mmCIF file of C-alpha atoms in Angstrom:
data_model
loop_
_atom_site.group_PDB
_atom_site.id
_atom_site.type_symbol
_atom_site.label_atom_id
_atom_site.label_comp_id
_atom_site.label_asym_id
_atom_site.label_seq_id
_atom_site.Cartn_x
_atom_site.Cartn_y
_atom_site.Cartn_z
ATOM 1 C CA MET A 113 76.400 52.175 88.024
ATOM 2 C CA VAL A 114 76.335 49.081 90.210
ATOM 3 C CA SER A 115 79.715 47.367 90.238
ATOM 4 C CA LEU A 116 80.133 43.699 89.410
ATOM 5 C CA TRP A 117 81.097 43.081 93.008
ATOM 6 C CA GLU A 118 77.905 44.719 94.308
ATOM 7 C CA HIS A 119 75.901 42.713 91.785
ATOM 8 C CA TRP A 120 77.513 39.555 93.199
ATOM 9 C CA ARG A 121 76.684 40.498 96.760
ATOM 10 C CA ARG A 122 73.104 41.560 96.026
ATOM 11 C CA GLY A 123 72.064 38.840 93.633
ATOM 12 C CA MET A 124 74.303 36.048 92.434
ATOM 13 C CA GLY A 125 76.148 35.908 95.728
ATOM 14 C CA ARG A 126 73.077 34.722 97.580
ATOM 15 C CA GLY A 127 72.753 31.008 98.106
ATOM 16 C CA ALA A 128 69.591 28.966 98.327
ATOM 17 C CA GLY A 129 69.040 30.157 101.890
ATOM 18 C CA GLY A 130 69.583 33.826 101.110
ATOM 19 C CA GLN A 131 73.143 33.781 102.444
ATOM 20 C CA SER A 132 75.413 36.452 100.999
ATOM 21 C CA PHE A 133 78.927 35.250 100.286
ATOM 22 C CA ASP A 134 81.945 37.372 101.097
ATOM 23 C CA SER A 135 85.323 37.221 99.436
ATOM 24 C CA MET A 136 88.617 39.012 99.775
ATOM 25 C CA GLY A 137 88.110 40.142 96.172
ATOM 26 C CA PRO A 138 90.419 42.773 94.723
ATOM 27 C CA PHE A 139 91.109 44.160 98.182
ATOM 28 C CA SER A 140 93.384 41.290 99.183
ATOM 29 C CA GLY A 141 96.960 42.496 99.279
ATOM 30 C CA HIS A 142 98.531 39.050 99.015
ATOM 31 C CA ALA A 143 98.703 36.634 96.116
ATOM 32 C CA VAL A 144 100.039 33.151 95.534
ATOM 33 C CA GLU A 145 101.308 32.647 92.009
ATOM 34 C CA LEU A 146 101.195 29.086 90.788
ATOM 35 C CA THR A 147 104.194 28.168 88.635
ATOM 36 C CA LYS A 148 105.659 25.007 87.132
ATOM 37 C CA ARG A 149 107.801 24.544 90.239
ATOM 38 C CA HIS A 150 105.084 25.486 92.748
ATOM 39 C CA SER A 151 101.979 24.318 90.956
ATOM 40 C CA GLU A 152 99.496 23.413 93.715
ATOM 41 C CA VAL A 153 97.917 24.940 96.796
ATOM 42 C CA SER A 154 95.414 23.574 99.317
ATOM 43 C CA LEU A 155 92.378 25.740 99.936
ATOM 44 C CA THR A 156 91.414 23.505 102.844
ATOM 45 C CA LYS A 157 94.698 24.063 104.663
ATOM 46 C CA GLN A 158 94.249 27.808 104.177
ATOM 47 C CA GLY A 159 90.744 27.643 105.615
ATOM 48 C CA ALA A 160 89.434 28.958 102.287
ATOM 49 C CA ASP A 161 87.299 26.020 101.146
ATOM 50 C CA THR A 162 83.889 27.432 102.079
ATOM 51 C CA GLY A 163 81.753 30.403 101.096
ATOM 52 C CA GLY A 164 81.763 32.190 97.772
ATOM 53 C CA MET A 165 84.774 31.957 95.497
ATOM 54 C CA ARG A 166 85.238 33.787 92.237
ATOM 55 C CA VAL A 167 87.562 33.074 89.345
ATOM 56 C CA ASN A 168 88.397 36.005 87.094
ATOM 57 C CA LEU A 169 89.983 36.121 83.641
ATOM 58 C CA SER A 170 91.534 39.344 82.419
ATOM 59 C CA TRP A 171 93.760 39.970 79.438
ATOM 60 C CA ARG A 172 95.447 42.598 77.355
ATOM 61 C CA MET A 173 97.380 42.686 74.104
ATOM 62 C CA ARG A 174 100.273 44.639 72.669
ATOM 63 C CA SER A 175 99.192 46.852 69.805
ATOM 64 C CA SER A 176 102.394 45.950 67.963
ATOM 65 C CA ASP A 177 101.137 42.356 67.802
ATOM 66 C CA VAL A 178 97.941 43.365 66.027
ATOM 67 C CA GLY A 179 98.043 44.200 62.336
ATOM 68 C CA GLY A 180 98.948 47.826 61.932
ATOM 69 C CA GLY A 181 98.794 48.657 65.637
ATOM 70 C CA ARG A 182 97.434 52.038 66.660
ATOM 71 C CA THR A 183 98.172 55.430 65.254
ATOM 72 C CA ARG A 184 100.896 57.168 67.214
ATOM 73 C CA PRO A 185 99.710 60.255 69.075
ATOM 74 C CA ARG A 186 100.803 63.673 67.904
ATOM 75 C CA GLY A 187 104.070 64.861 69.337
ATOM 76 C CA SER A 188 105.848 61.533 69.009
ATOM 77 C CA LEU A 189 108.572 63.213 66.929
ATOM 78 C CA ARG A 190 109.503 65.190 70.016
ATOM 79 C CA HIS A 191 110.247 61.925 71.821
ATOM 80 C CA PRO A 192 111.700 59.558 69.179
ATOM 81 C CA LEU A 193 112.617 56.880 71.738
ATOM 82 C CA ARG A 194 108.905 56.325 72.474
ATOM 83 C CA SER A 195 108.506 54.718 69.052
ATOM 84 C CA LEU A 196 110.832 51.912 70.154
ATOM 85 C CA LYS A 197 108.694 50.980 73.154
ATOM 86 C CA PRO A 198 105.775 48.570 72.502
ATOM 87 C CA GLU A 199 102.471 50.181 73.387
ATOM 88 C CA VAL A 200 100.270 48.131 75.695
ATOM 89 C CA VAL A 201 96.535 48.572 75.208
ATOM 90 C CA GLN A 202 93.460 47.099 76.839
ATOM 91 C CA ALA A 203 91.881 44.384 74.745
ATOM 92 C CA HIS A 204 88.420 45.920 74.998
ATOM 93 C CA THR A 205 89.298 48.409 72.261
ATOM 94 C CA GLN A 206 87.405 46.740 69.457
ATOM 95 C CA GLY A 207 89.101 48.751 66.730
ATOM 96 C CA VAL A 208 92.502 47.511 67.856
ATOM 97 C CA VAL A 209 91.858 43.964 69.013
ATOM 98 C CA ASN A 210 89.636 41.346 67.498
ATOM 99 C CA VAL A 211 90.224 38.479 69.902
ATOM 100 C CA ASP A 212 87.454 37.043 72.050
ATOM 101 C CA LEU A 213 88.825 35.029 74.983
ATOM 102 C CA ASP A 214 86.200 33.067 76.876
ATOM 103 C CA LEU A 215 86.417 31.712 80.409
ATOM 104 C CA ALA A 216 84.678 28.379 80.962
ATOM 105 C CA CYS A 217 84.543 25.464 83.392
ATOM 106 C CA LEU A 218 84.127 21.720 83.010
ATOM 107 C CA TYR A 219 82.542 20.218 86.125
ATOM 108 C CA GLU A 220 82.126 16.756 87.582
ATOM 109 C CA MET A 221 79.956 16.130 90.624
ATOM 110 C CA LYS A 222 80.357 13.418 93.244
ATOM 111 C CA ASP A 223 77.236 11.674 91.900
ATOM 112 C CA GLY A 224 78.936 11.330 88.505
ATOM 113 C CA SER A 225 77.036 14.053 86.658
ATOM 114 C CA LYS A 226 79.156 16.175 84.347
ATOM 115 C CA GLY A 227 78.812 19.231 82.181
ATOM 116 C CA VAL A 228 80.213 22.605 81.194
ATOM 117 C CA VAL A 229 79.634 26.234 82.154
ATOM 118 C CA GLN A 230 80.449 28.526 79.234
ATOM 119 C CA PRO A 231 79.027 31.415 77.198
ATOM 120 C CA LEU A 232 78.983 29.258 74.068
ATOM 121 C CA GLY A 233 75.489 27.765 73.951
ATOM 122 C CA GLY A 234 74.351 29.860 76.904
ATOM 123 C CA PHE A 235 75.368 27.382 79.616
ATOM 124 C CA TYR A 236 75.725 29.899 82.448
ATOM 125 C CA GLY A 237 75.320 27.440 85.339
ATOM 126 C CA ASP A 238 73.687 27.870 88.748
ATOM 127 C CA LEU A 239 74.899 28.766 92.239
ATOM 128 C CA SER A 240 72.039 27.448 94.375
ATOM 129 C CA SER A 241 71.845 24.013 92.714
ATOM 130 C CA PRO A 242 74.309 21.738 90.882
ATOM 131 C CA PRO A 243 76.862 22.470 89.565
ATOM 132 C CA TYR A 244 77.105 25.379 92.063
ATOM 133 C CA VAL A 245 79.105 27.212 89.408
ATOM 134 C CA LYS A 246 77.865 30.292 87.546
ATOM 135 C CA LEU A 247 79.323 32.476 84.807
ATOM 136 C CA SER A 248 78.616 36.173 85.299
ATOM 137 C CA GLY A 249 78.423 36.956 81.597
ATOM 138 C CA ASP A 250 80.409 37.175 78.402
ATOM 139 C CA ASP A 251 83.035 39.884 78.012
ATOM 140 C CA ARG A 252 83.663 40.191 74.283
ATOM 141 C CA PHE A 253 86.534 42.657 74.380
ATOM 142 C CA GLY A 254 88.549 42.079 77.543
ATOM 143 C CA SER A 255 87.225 44.944 79.637
ATOM 144 C CA PRO A 256 89.123 45.740 82.859
ATOM 145 C CA SER A 257 86.679 43.641 84.903
ATOM 146 C CA GLY A 258 87.180 40.692 82.562
ATOM 147 C CA GLU A 259 85.075 37.552 82.841
ATOM 148 C CA THR A 260 84.165 35.954 86.151
ATOM 149 C CA ILE A 261 82.924 32.556 87.267
ATOM 150 C CA TYR A 262 81.481 32.171 90.777
ATOM 151 C CA VAL A 263 81.654 28.947 92.778
ATOM 152 C CA ASN A 264 79.541 28.123 95.842
ATOM 153 C CA LEU A 265 81.991 26.201 98.016
ATOM 154 C CA ASP A 266 79.414 25.747 100.754
ATOM 155 C CA ASN A 267 78.378 22.797 98.589
ATOM 156 C CA LYS A 268 81.898 21.555 97.961
ATOM 157 C CA ASP A 269 81.032 18.078 99.243
ATOM 158 C CA GLU A 270 78.973 17.591 96.082
ATOM 159 C CA ILE A 271 81.792 18.712 93.765
ATOM 160 C CA SER A 272 84.424 16.267 92.540
ATOM 161 C CA ARG A 273 86.487 18.466 90.215
ATOM 162 C CA LEU A 274 86.334 21.701 88.239
ATOM 163 C CA LEU A 275 88.561 22.479 85.275
ATOM 164 C CA PHE A 276 88.777 26.171 84.449
ATOM 165 C CA PHE A 277 89.833 26.766 80.869
ATOM 166 C CA VAL A 278 90.091 29.524 78.292
ATOM 167 C CA TYR A 279 89.313 29.312 74.589
ATOM 168 C CA ILE A 280 89.302 31.699 71.658
ATOM 169 C CA TYR A 281 85.766 31.862 70.325
ATOM 170 C CA ASP A 282 86.475 33.012 66.768
ATOM 171 C CA GLY A 283 89.181 30.377 66.321
ATOM 172 C CA THR A 284 91.977 32.864 65.597
ATOM 173 C CA PRO A 285 95.145 31.647 67.358
ATOM 174 C CA ALA A 286 96.347 34.513 69.536
ATOM 175 C CA PHE A 287 97.660 33.094 72.820
ATOM 176 C CA ASP A 288 101.156 34.221 71.853
ATOM 177 C CA ARG A 289 99.907 37.829 71.573
ATOM 178 C CA THR A 290 97.682 37.995 74.648
ATOM 179 C CA HIS A 291 98.768 38.570 78.229
ATOM 180 C CA ALA A 292 96.107 36.697 80.198
ATOM 181 C CA ILE A 293 95.854 36.125 83.948
ATOM 182 C CA LEU A 294 93.445 33.832 85.758
ATOM 183 C CA THR A 295 92.900 34.904 89.362
ATOM 184 C CA LEU A 296 91.075 32.891 91.992
ATOM 185 C CA TYR A 297 89.588 34.829 94.922
ATOM 186 C CA PRO A 298 88.689 32.455 97.782
ATOM 187 C CA SER A 299 86.571 33.481 100.757
ATOM 188 C CA SER A 300 89.662 34.048 102.886
ATOM 189 C CA GLY A 301 93.404 34.089 102.565
ATOM 190 C CA PRO A 302 95.469 35.169 99.566
ATOM 191 C CA ARG A 303 94.220 35.150 96.017
ATOM 192 C CA VAL A 304 95.724 32.596 93.628
ATOM 193 C CA GLN A 305 97.057 33.648 90.227
ATOM 194 C CA VAL A 306 98.021 31.755 87.090
ATOM 195 C CA SER A 307 99.613 33.542 84.132
ATOM 196 C CA LEU A 308 99.118 32.382 80.557
ATOM 197 C CA ASP A 309 102.440 33.715 79.352
ATOM 198 C CA GLU A 310 103.889 30.752 77.459
ATOM 199 C CA ARG A 311 104.173 31.013 73.688
ATOM 200 C CA ALA A 312 101.591 28.834 71.945
ATOM 201 C CA PRO A 313 100.965 30.589 68.615
ATOM 202 C CA GLN A 314 98.679 27.914 67.135
ATOM 203 C CA ALA A 315 96.711 26.972 70.258
ATOM 204 C CA ARG A 316 93.000 27.722 70.447
ATOM 205 C CA SER A 317 92.288 26.534 74.008
ATOM 206 C CA CYS A 318 94.122 26.267 77.290
ATOM 207 C CA ALA A 319 93.355 24.263 80.441
ATOM 208 C CA VAL A 320 94.452 26.669 83.164
ATOM 209 C CA LEU A 321 93.448 25.542 86.664
ATOM 210 C CA LEU A 322 92.114 22.283 88.106
ATOM 211 C CA LEU A 323 90.196 22.268 91.378
ATOM 212 C CA GLN A 324 89.866 18.822 92.958
ATOM 213 C CA ASN A 325 88.051 17.529 96.021
ATOM 214 C CA GLU A 326 89.838 14.398 97.210
ATOM 215 C CA LYS A 327 90.066 12.882 100.692
ATOM 216 C CA ASN A 328 88.156 15.820 102.158
ATOM 217 C CA GLU A 329 90.732 18.280 100.876
ATOM 218 C CA LEU A 330 90.123 20.955 98.257
ATOM 219 C CA THR A 331 93.187 21.756 96.158
ATOM 220 C CA VAL A 332 93.848 23.864 93.080
ATOM 221 C CA ARG A 333 96.588 22.979 90.620
ATOM 222 C CA ARG A 334 98.136 24.920 87.779
ATOM 223 C CA GLU A 335 97.703 23.190 84.432
ATOM 224 C CA VAL A 336 98.415 25.703 81.616
ATOM 225 C CA ARG A 337 98.069 23.033 78.921
ATOM 226 C CA TYR A 338 97.518 24.487 75.474
ATOM 227 C CA VAL A 339 95.657 22.493 72.837
ATOM 228 C CA TYR A 340 95.043 23.126 69.157
ATOM 229 C CA GLY A 341 91.363 22.239 69.310
ATOM 230 C CA PHE A 342 88.480 23.251 71.521
ATOM 231 C CA GLN A 343 86.343 21.759 74.299
ATOM 232 C CA SER A 344 86.249 18.247 72.865
ATOM 233 C CA GLU A 345 90.029 18.050 72.868
ATOM 234 C CA LEU A 346 90.227 19.244 76.470
ATOM 235 C CA ASP A 347 87.535 16.684 77.283
ATOM 236 C CA ARG A 348 89.646 13.868 75.860
ATOM 237 C CA LEU A 349 92.760 15.167 77.581
ATOM 238 C CA TYR A 350 91.119 15.070 81.013
ATOM 239 C CA GLY A 351 88.715 12.169 80.459
ATOM 240 C CA TRP A 352 85.417 13.992 80.936
ATOM 241 C CA GLY A 353 83.467 11.879 78.454
ATOM 242 C CA LEU A 354 80.936 14.456 77.218
ATOM 243 C CA GLN A 355 79.342 14.618 73.777
ATOM 244 C CA TRP A 356 80.162 17.803 71.881
ATOM 245 C CA GLY A 357 78.506 19.504 68.935
ATOM 246 C CA ARG A 358 78.727 22.822 67.188
ATOM 247 C CA GLY A 359 77.522 25.680 69.350
ATOM 248 C CA TYR A 360 76.911 29.403 69.165
ATOM 249 C CA LYS A 361 76.914 32.217 71.676
ATOM 250 C CA THR A 362 73.702 33.642 73.049
ATOM 251 C CA HIS A 363 73.297 37.206 74.218
ATOM 252 C CA LYS A 364 72.781 37.509 77.972
ATOM 253 C CA VAL A 365 71.587 40.737 79.535
#
């Protein structure tokens, strides 16, 4: 089976001129975690503002937070203390978890054009032409590879800002029961991580990371702003000015 990373290098990772983008990917041993106190980092100063960049969302849930949890394996009576420890499971187990977290991106170009890249409505974007942002696909159950958005930073001069956000497609509030991490893998230097670990039991969307291109410097800033609505509310919060309507997911092979 061809890995997602190989798929990126062979296909989606090729720009208009056939260039294949490289990234540190999961092999980078260093990470910068953005927190409330240290909320911003400059990709330009790190020399990581060119080439292919990917942004990955992964999540998991505790079975104890889902109605009924999972059946304990046989032999648990031999180790009674195990029953006191919450069991962590991957969210791709459909029988256990029924939460569909989606990774998406609002974009604004230097020429003023704006839009969204998201699975809802089938707006998967493009790498070789504006917005130079592309969603790899839609992970319905939080598989280990998660969901990934690719950004072609070789065209960063045309990008004004990108807002990476997460929303719950089925509308069931579950941010207080999910352990989600957004990881940015630039072309060089350490990866950048943002954890969605704050309790927001009624929230349905969360603005996670804002990439801005100002004064010839590319920076990323932690947002982690939970809202009780969906894209239109994030739009108002950040002044995007798009028109929103009801949308549905499309299946992408």
